[in-house]
CSV table of C-alpha atoms in Angstrom, one decimal:
chain,number,residue,atom,x,y,z
A,298,MET,CA,111.3,119.7,113.0
A,299,LYS,CA,108.7,117.0,113.5
A,300,LYS,CA,107.6,115.0,110.5
A,301,ILE,CA,104.2,114.1,109.3
A,302,ILE,CA,104.0,111.4,106.7
A,303,VAL,CA,101.0,111.7,104.5
A,304,ALA,CA,99.6,108.2,103.7
A,305,SER,CA,98.9,108.7,100.1
A,306,ASN,CA,100.4,108.4,96.6
A,307,ASN,CA,97.8,110.7,95.0
A,308,GLU,CA,99.8,113.8,93.9
A,309,HIS,CA,96.7,116.0,93.9
A,310,LYS,CA,95.8,115.1,97.4
A,311,ILE,CA,99.3,115.5,98.7
A,312,LYS,CA,99.6,118.9,97.1
A,313,GLU,CA,96.4,120.1,98.7
A,314,ILE,CA,97.5,118.8,102.1
A,315,LYS,CA,100.9,120.3,101.9
A,316,GLU,CA,99.5,123.7,100.9
A,317,ILE,CA,97.0,123.7,103.8
A,318,LEU,CA,99.5,122.5,106.4
A,319,SER,CA,102.3,124.7,105.1
A,320,ARG,CA,101.7,127.3,107.8
A,321,PHE,CA,102.4,124.7,110.4
A,322,PRO,CA,105.7,123.8,112.1
A,323,PHE,CA,105.8,120.3,110.6
A,324,GLU,CA,107.7,118.8,107.7
A,325,VAL,CA,105.1,117.2,105.5
A,326,LEU,CA,106.3,114.2,103.6
A,327,SER,CA,104.6,112.1,101.0
A,328,LEU,CA,105.0,108.3,101.2
A,329,LYS,CA,107.6,108.5,98.4
A,330,GLU,CA,109.6,111.2,100.2
A,331,ALA,CA,109.5,109.1,103.4
A,332,ASN,CA,110.8,106.1,101.3
A,333,ILE,CA,107.7,104.1,102.2
A,334,ASN,CA,106.3,101.8,99.6
A,335,ILE,CA,103.2,100.1,100.8
A,336,ASP,CA,99.8,99.3,99.3
A,337,VAL,CA,97.1,99.3,101.9
A,338,GLU,CA,93.8,97.7,100.9
A,339,GLU,CA,90.8,99.9,101.6
A,340,THR,CA,88.4,97.3,103.0
A,341,GLY,CA,86.4,99.6,105.3
A,342,SER,CA,82.7,100.3,104.9
A,343,THR,CA,83.0,104.0,105.9
A,344,PHE,CA,85.4,106.7,105.0
A,345,MET,CA,86.6,106.8,108.6
A,346,ASP,CA,87.2,103.0,108.7
A,347,ASN,CA,89.4,103.4,105.7
A,348,ALA,CA,91.3,106.3,107.0
A,349,VAL,CA,92.0,104.5,110.3
A,350,ILE,CA,93.1,101.3,108.4
A,351,LYS,CA,95.5,103.3,106.3
A,352,ALA,CA,97.0,105.4,109.1
A,353,SER,CA,97.5,102.4,111.3
A,354,GLU,CA,99.2,100.2,108.7
A,355,ILE,CA,101.6,102.9,107.8
A,356,TYR,CA,102.3,104.0,111.4
A,357,LYS,CA,103.7,100.5,112.0
A,358,ILE,CA,106.6,101.2,109.6
A,359,ALA,CA,106.8,105.0,110.0
A,360,ASP,CA,109.7,105.1,112.5
A,361,ARG,CA,107.7,106.9,115.1
A,362,ASN,CA,106.9,109.8,112.8
A,363,MET,CA,103.3,111.1,112.8
A,364,VAL,CA,101.1,109.7,110.1
A,365,LEU,CA,98.2,111.5,108.4
A,366,ALA,CA,95.7,109.5,106.4
A,367,ASP,CA,92.5,110.5,104.8
A,368,ASP,CA,89.8,108.8,102.8
A,369,SER,CA,87.5,110.9,100.8
A,370,GLY,CA,84.6,110.4,98.4
A,371,LEU,CA,81.4,111.6,97.0
A,372,VAL,CA,78.0,110.8,98.5
A,373,VAL,CA,74.9,111.2,96.5
A,374,GLU,CA,71.6,111.3,98.5
A,375,VAL,CA,69.3,109.8,95.9
A,376,LEU,CA,71.8,107.0,95.2
A,377,ASN,CA,71.7,106.0,98.9
A,378,GLY,CA,75.2,107.3,99.5
A,379,ALA,CA,76.8,105.8,96.4
A,380,PRO,CA,79.5,106.1,95.1
A,381,GLY,CA,80.7,106.5,98.7
A,382,VAL,CA,83.8,104.4,99.6
A,383,PHE,CA,83.7,103.2,96.0
A,384,SER,CA,84.2,106.7,94.6
A,385,ALA,CA,87.6,105.8,93.0
A,386,ARG,CA,86.3,102.5,91.6
A,387,PHE,CA,82.6,103.3,91.0
A,388,ALA,CA,82.6,101.9,87.4
A,389,GLY,CA,84.7,98.8,88.4
A,390,GLU,CA,88.2,99.7,87.5
A,391,HIS,CA,90.2,101.7,90.1
A,392,GLY,CA,91.0,105.3,89.2
A,393,ASN,CA,89.1,105.3,85.9
A,394,THR,CA,87.8,108.9,86.3
A,395,LYS,CA,86.1,109.0,82.9
A,396,ALA,CA,84.1,105.8,83.5
A,397,ASN,CA,83.2,106.8,87.1
A,398,ASN,CA,81.9,110.2,86.0
A,399,ASP,CA,80.0,108.7,83.1
A,400,LYS,CA,78.3,106.2,85.4
A,401,LEU,CA,77.3,109.0,87.8
A,402,LEU,CA,75.8,111.0,85.0
A,403,TYR,CA,74.0,108.0,83.7
A,404,LEU,CA,72.4,107.2,87.1
A,405,LEU,CA,71.1,110.8,87.4
A,406,ILE,CA,69.7,111.2,83.9
A,407,GLY,CA,66.5,113.2,84.0
A,408,GLU,CA,66.8,114.1,87.7
A,409,LYS,CA,66.0,117.7,88.7
A,410,GLU,CA,68.4,119.8,90.8
A,411,GLU,CA,66.6,118.9,94.0
A,412,ARG,CA,67.5,115.2,93.4
A,413,ARG,CA,71.1,115.9,92.3
A,414,LYS,CA,72.4,116.9,95.8
A,415,ALA,CA,75.7,115.5,96.8
A,416,LYS,CA,78.4,115.8,99.4
A,417,PHE,CA,82.1,115.4,99.2
A,418,ILE,CA,83.3,113.9,102.5
A,419,CYS,CA,86.8,113.6,103.9
A,420,ALA,CA,87.6,111.5,106.9
A,421,MET,CA,91.1,112.3,108.3
A,422,VAL,CA,93.1,110.5,110.9
A,423,LEU,CA,96.4,111.7,112.4
A,424,ILE,CA,98.3,109.3,114.5
A,425,VAL,CA,100.5,111.4,116.8
A,426,ASP,CA,101.9,108.6,118.8
A,427,GLU,CA,100.9,105.1,120.1
A,428,ASP,CA,98.4,106.6,122.4
A,429,THR,CA,97.0,109.5,120.4
A,430,MET,CA,94.8,109.3,117.3
A,431,VAL,CA,93.0,112.4,116.2
A,432,LYS,CA,89.9,111.9,113.9
A,433,VAL,CA,88.1,114.6,112.1
A,434,GLN,CA,85.7,114.8,109.2
A,435,GLY,CA,85.0,117.6,106.7
A,436,GLU,CA,82.1,117.9,104.3
A,437,VAL,CA,81.0,120.2,101.5
A,438,GLU,CA,77.6,120.3,99.8
A,439,GLY,CA,77.1,120.6,96.1
A,440,ILE,CA,75.0,119.6,93.1
A,441,ILE,CA,75.9,117.1,90.4
A,442,THR,CA,75.8,118.9,87.1
A,443,ALA,CA,74.6,117.2,83.9
A,444,GLU,CA,77.7,118.3,82.0
A,445,PHE,CA,81.4,118.6,82.6
A,446,SER,CA,82.8,122.0,83.5
A,447,GLY,CA,86.4,123.0,84.2
A,448,GLU,CA,89.8,121.5,83.9
A,449,GLU,CA,91.3,121.8,87.4
A,450,GLY,CA,91.2,119.3,90.2
A,451,PHE,CA,90.6,115.6,89.7
A,452,GLY,CA,88.0,112.9,90.0
A,453,TYR,CA,84.4,114.1,90.2
A,454,ASP,CA,85.4,117.8,90.4
A,455,PRO,CA,84.1,118.7,86.9
A,456,LEU,CA,80.6,117.6,87.9
A,457,PHE,CA,80.5,119.0,91.5
A,458,PHE,CA,78.9,122.4,91.5
A,459,VAL,CA,79.1,124.7,94.5
A,460,LYS,CA,76.4,127.4,94.7
A,461,GLU,CA,78.4,129.7,96.9
A,462,PHE,CA,81.1,130.1,94.2
A,463,ASN,CA,78.8,129.5,91.2
A,464,LYS,CA,81.5,127.1,89.9
A,465,THR,CA,82.3,123.4,89.8
A,466,PHE,CA,85.3,122.3,91.8
A,467,ALA,CA,87.2,121.9,88.5
A,468,GLN,CA,86.6,125.6,87.7
A,469,MET,CA,88.1,126.8,91.0
A,470,THR,CA,91.7,127.8,91.7
A,471,THR,CA,93.5,125.7,94.2
A,472,ASP,CA,93.0,128.4,96.8
A,473,GLU,CA,89.3,128.7,96.2
A,474,LYS,CA,88.9,125.0,96.4
A,475,ASN,CA,91.0,124.6,99.6
A,476,SER,CA,88.9,127.3,101.3
A,477,ILE,CA,85.7,125.3,101.2
A,478,SER,CA,86.6,121.7,100.2
A,479,HIS,CA,85.9,118.7,102.3
A,480,ARG,CA,89.7,118.1,102.7
A,481,GLY,CA,90.2,121.8,103.5
A,482,ARG,CA,87.6,121.7,106.2
A,483,ALA,CA,88.9,118.4,107.6
A,484,LEU,CA,92.4,120.0,107.8
A,485,GLU,CA,91.0,123.1,109.5
A,486,LYS,CA,89.5,120.9,112.1
A,487,LEU,CA,92.7,119.0,112.4
A,488,LYS,CA,94.6,122.2,112.9
A,489,ASN,CA,92.3,123.1,115.8
A,490,GLU,CA,92.9,119.7,117.4
A,491,LEU,CA,96.7,120.0,116.8
A,492,GLU,CA,96.8,123.4,118.5
A,493,LYS,CA,95.2,121.9,121.6
A,494,LEU,CA,97.8,119.1,121.6
A,495,ILE,CA,100.9,121.3,121.1
B,620,MET,CA,55.0,75.4,85.0
B,621,LYS,CA,57.8,77.9,84.4
B,622,LYS,CA,60.6,77.9,87.0
B,623,ILE,CA,62.1,80.9,88.8
B,624,ILE,CA,65.5,80.2,90.4
B,625,VAL,CA,66.1,82.5,93.3
B,626,ALA,CA,69.7,83.5,93.4
B,627,SER,CA,70.3,83.2,97.1
B,628,ASN,CA,71.3,80.7,99.8
B,629,ASN,CA,69.8,82.8,102.6
B,630,GLU,CA,66.9,80.8,104.0
B,631,HIS,CA,65.1,83.8,105.4
B,632,LYS,CA,65.2,85.6,102.1
B,633,ILE,CA,64.0,82.6,100.1
B,634,LYS,CA,61.2,82.1,102.5
B,635,GLU,CA,60.0,85.7,102.2
B,636,ILE,CA,60.3,85.6,98.4
B,637,LYS,CA,58.4,82.2,98.1
B,638,GLU,CA,55.6,83.5,100.3
B,639,ILE,CA,55.1,86.7,98.4
B,640,LEU,CA,55.3,85.0,95.0
B,641,SER,CA,53.2,82.0,96.0
B,642,ARG,CA,50.1,83.4,94.4
B,643,PHE,CA,51.9,83.4,91.1
B,644,PRO,CA,52.0,80.6,88.5
B,645,PHE,CA,55.7,79.9,88.8
B,646,GLU,CA,57.6,77.2,90.6
B,647,VAL,CA,60.0,79.1,92.8
B,648,LEU,CA,63.2,77.2,93.5
B,649,SER,CA,66.1,78.1,95.8
B,650,LEU,CA,69.7,77.6,94.4
B,651,LYS,CA,69.9,74.4,96.3
B,652,GLU,CA,66.6,73.1,94.9
B,653,ALA,CA,67.9,73.9,91.4
B,654,ASN,CA,71.1,72.0,92.2
B,655,ILE,CA,73.1,75.1,91.6
B,656,ASN,CA,76.2,75.6,93.7
B,657,ILE,CA,77.9,78.9,92.9
B,658,ASP,CA,79.4,81.7,95.0
B,659,VAL,CA,79.1,85.0,93.3
B,660,GLU,CA,81.3,87.8,94.7
B,661,GLU,CA,79.3,91.0,95.4
B,662,THR,CA,81.7,93.5,94.0
B,663,GLY,CA,79.2,96.2,93.0
B,664,SER,CA,79.0,99.7,94.5
B,665,THR,CA,75.2,99.8,94.6
B,666,PHE,CA,72.5,97.3,95.5
B,667,MET,CA,71.3,97.3,91.9
B,668,ASP,CA,74.9,96.6,90.6
B,669,ASN,CA,75.1,93.6,93.0
B,670,ALA,CA,71.7,92.3,92.0
B,671,VAL,CA,72.6,92.5,88.3
B,672,ILE,CA,75.9,90.8,88.9
B,673,LYS,CA,74.3,87.9,90.8
B,674,ALA,CA,71.4,87.4,88.4
B,675,SER,CA,73.7,87.4,85.4
B,676,GLU,CA,76.2,85.0,86.7
B,677,ILE,CA,73.6,82.5,87.7
B,678,TYR,CA,71.6,82.9,84.5
B,679,LYS,CA,74.6,81.6,82.6
B,680,ILE,CA,74.2,78.2,84.3
B,681,ALA,CA,70.4,78.2,84.9
B,682,ASP,CA,69.4,76.1,81.9
B,683,ARG,CA,67.2,78.9,80.4
B,684,ASN,CA,65.0,79.1,83.6
B,685,MET,CA,64.2,82.6,84.9
B,686,VAL,CA,66.6,83.9,87.6
B,687,LEU,CA,65.6,86.3,90.4
B,688,ALA,CA,68.3,88.0,92.4
B,689,ASP,CA,68.2,90.7,95.0
B,690,ASP,CA,70.6,92.7,97.0
B,691,SER,CA,69.4,94.4,100.1
B,692,GLY,CA,70.7,96.4,102.9
B,693,LEU,CA,70.4,99.2,105.4
B,694,VAL,CA,71.1,102.8,104.6
B,695,VAL,CA,71.6,105.3,107.4
B,696,GLU,CA,71.4,109.0,106.4
B,697,VAL,CA,73.8,110.4,109.0
B,698,LEU,CA,76.3,107.7,108.2
B,699,ASN,CA,76.3,108.8,104.5
B,700,GLY,CA,74.6,105.7,103.4
B,701,ALA,CA,76.5,103.2,105.5
B,702,PRO,CA,76.3,100.2,106.0
B,703,GLY,CA,74.9,100.1,102.5
B,704,VAL,CA,76.3,97.3,100.3
B,705,PHE,CA,78.4,96.4,103.3
B,706,SER,CA,75.3,95.6,105.5
B,707,ALA,CA,76.2,91.9,105.9
B,708,ARG,CA,79.9,92.6,106.6
B,709,PHE,CA,79.7,96.0,108.3
B,710,ALA,CA,82.0,95.0,111.2
B,711,GLY,CA,84.4,93.2,108.9
B,712,GLU,CA,83.4,89.5,109.1
B,713,HIS,CA,80.6,88.5,106.7
B,714,GLY,CA,77.3,87.6,108.4
B,715,ASN,CA,78.3,88.5,112.0
B,716,THR,CA,74.9,90.0,112.9
B,717,LYS,CA,75.8,90.7,116.5
B,718,ALA,CA,79.0,92.6,115.6
B,719,ASN,CA,77.2,94.5,112.7
B,720,ASN,CA,74.4,95.6,115.0
B,721,ASP,CA,76.8,96.6,117.8
B,722,LYS,CA,78.8,98.7,115.3
B,723,LEU,CA,75.7,100.4,114.2
B,724,LEU,CA,74.6,101.2,117.7
B,725,TYR,CA,78.1,102.5,118.6
B,726,LEU,CA,78.1,104.9,115.6
B,727,LEU,CA,74.8,106.3,116.6
B,728,ILE,CA,75.4,106.7,120.4
B,729,GLY,CA,73.8,109.9,121.7
B,730,GLU,CA,72.0,110.7,118.4
B,731,LYS,CA,68.4,111.9,118.7
B,732,GLU,CA,65.5,110.3,116.7
B,733,GLU,CA,65.8,112.9,113.9
B,734,ARG,CA,69.4,111.6,113.3
B,735,ARG,CA,68.6,107.9,113.5
B,736,LYS,CA,66.6,107.8,110.2
B,737,ALA,CA,67.3,104.8,108.1
B,738,LYS,CA,66.0,102.9,105.1
B,739,PHE,CA,66.0,99.3,104.2
B,740,ILE,CA,66.5,99.0,100.4
B,741,CYS,CA,66.0,96.0,98.1
B,742,ALA,CA,67.2,96.0,94.5
B,743,MET,CA,65.7,93.1,92.6
B,744,VAL,CA,66.5,91.8,89.1
B,745,LEU,CA,64.6,89.2,87.2
B,746,ILE,CA,66.2,87.8,84.1
B,747,VAL,CA,63.3,86.4,82.0
B,748,ASP,CA,65.3,85.5,78.9
B,749,GLU,CA,68.4,86.7,77.1
B,750,ASP,CA,66.7,89.9,76.0
B,751,THR,CA,64.6,90.7,79.0
B,752,MET,CA,65.8,91.9,82.4
B,753,VAL,CA,63.4,93.5,84.8
B,754,LYS,CA,64.8,95.8,87.5
B,755,VAL,CA,62.8,97.1,90.5
B,756,GLN,CA,63.7,98.6,93.8
B,757,GLY,CA,61.7,98.7,97.1
B,758,GLU,CA,62.3,100.8,100.2
B,759,VAL,CA,60.9,101.1,103.7
B,760,GLU,CA,61.7,103.9,106.1
B,761,GLY,CA,62.5,103.4,109.8
B,762,ILE,CA,64.3,104.6,112.8
B,763,ILE,CA,67.3,102.8,114.3
B,764,THR,CA,66.5,102.2,118.0
B,765,ALA,CA,69.0,102.4,120.8
B,766,GLU,CA,68.1,98.9,122.1
B,767,PHE,CA,67.3,95.5,120.6
B,768,SER,CA,63.6,94.5,120.4
B,769,GLY,CA,62.0,91.3,119.1
B,770,GLU,CA,63.2,87.9,118.0
B,771,GLU,CA,61.8,87.5,114.5
B,772,GLY,CA,63.6,88.3,111.2
B,773,PHE,CA,67.3,88.6,110.9
B,774,GLY,CA,70.1,91.1,110.4
B,775,TYR,CA,69.3,94.6,111.6
B,776,ASP,CA,65.6,93.8,112.1
B,777,PRO,CA,65.7,94.1,116.0
B,778,LEU,CA,67.0,97.7,115.6
B,779,PHE,CA,64.7,98.8,112.7
B,780,PHE,CA,61.6,100.5,114.1
B,781,VAL,CA,58.7,101.3,111.8
B,782,LYS,CA,56.3,104.0,113.1
B,783,GLU,CA,53.3,102.8,111.2
B,784,PHE,CA,53.3,99.5,113.1
B,785,ASN,CA,54.9,100.8,116.3
B,786,LYS,CA,57.2,97.8,116.2
B,787,THR,CA,60.7,96.8,115.0
B,788,PHE,CA,60.9,94.4,112.1
B,789,ALA,CA,61.9,91.8,114.6
B,790,GLN,CA,58.6,92.3,116.5
B,791,MET,CA,56.5,91.8,113.4
B,792,THR,CA,54.9,88.6,112.1
B,793,THR,CA,56.1,87.4,108.7
B,794,ASP,CA,52.9,88.7,107.1
B,795,GLU,CA,53.2,92.1,108.8
B,796,LYS,CA,56.8,92.4,107.6
B,797,ASN,CA,56.1,91.3,104.1
B,798,SER,CA,53.3,93.8,103.8
B,799,ILE,CA,55.6,96.8,104.1
B,800,SER,CA,59.2,95.5,103.8
B,801,HIS,CA,61.7,96.7,101.2
B,802,ARG,CA,61.7,93.1,99.8
B,803,GLY,CA,57.9,92.9,99.8
B,804,ARG,CA,57.6,96.3,98.0
B,805,ALA,CA,60.2,95.3,95.4
B,806,LEU,CA,58.3,92.0,94.9
B,807,GLU,CA,55.0,94.0,94.5
B,808,LYS,CA,56.6,96.1,91.8
B,809,LEU,CA,58.0,93.0,90.2
B,810,LYS,CA,54.5,91.4,90.1
B,811,ASN,CA,53.2,94.4,88.3
B,812,GLU,CA,56.0,94.2,85.7
B,813,LEU,CA,55.4,90.4,85.3
B,814,GLU,CA,51.7,90.9,84.7
B,815,LYS,CA,52.6,93.3,81.8
B,816,LEU,CA,54.9,90.6,80.4
B,817,ILE,CA,52.6,87.6,80.6
């Protein structure tokens, strides 16, 4: 069975990707499972830039297996796209979810719903071989709430409210979230592209 | 006469700021003219973050003079706010205007006018003394053209078309540009704030 190495060490991300690709005839491996230990600096100015950088760096040492990399983040319209590619380090320190969420709430104090519109975006790159790179992007629209709700998910999920479900991402089950999430939608697009290739 | 040290080594910026503040009873000095040689890393995730970082670092060594810092950039709606705080290094290398403009054009190939909307944004911070920091933000809306027009200005100016003037920023005289530019508008707001303080 062909292997896809997922270029991430984020357990939540890998779990989501494995679940969504589980119906596919590929063995999905995390970096750890592929015995790859690499720290790629995300120096790009767009999500797609970063996904391409990550996939390319890892493909170099991936023993001709396929490599799937994504870069995701939150984009808030009235903040001119922030936190954007800085989503994981919005408050300065990488991965400090509490500080990132607090900064977001602070910047939106007093704003009405109309001005709390946001999008989660996921740029995804699959390197199939040296000549084939598939790029897709998934998005989901939401509203940044003024209070935290829910315990599931990670990152900005407790503040990201989706009208369709009347829930934040953190209040959804994994299945609910996968069905509409930016990563879910990017993976759906990727599946369509893969079916054309196979 | 009180001194304002402008936290920049960009000659174009300093010229614009001096011209707009010339009617004010302050001596406006560039970093060079103030004999300050410092390189502040712009690590913020928003324009305002960066302006505050710059102003604060320079104020520490500014001998109790006022410090004015700004951070500006281009925000393109369909690119989720990119190039944003990466405006000067969108194509990787800092200050490579040609590469930055080419990347912007490339990302918008085939897009209709409706999807070429952009904003120039200028976040500006004046540190008056240890207890007083004034923050303002100016914006101007435009359309990213598919071809370069004009020789004035700098950066993305030849691609930034303003309907009101039927010209790109690079086709405007300095006075025309100052009258509507993001930096001009931020400075107008700053003037209003200064008048309250004096």
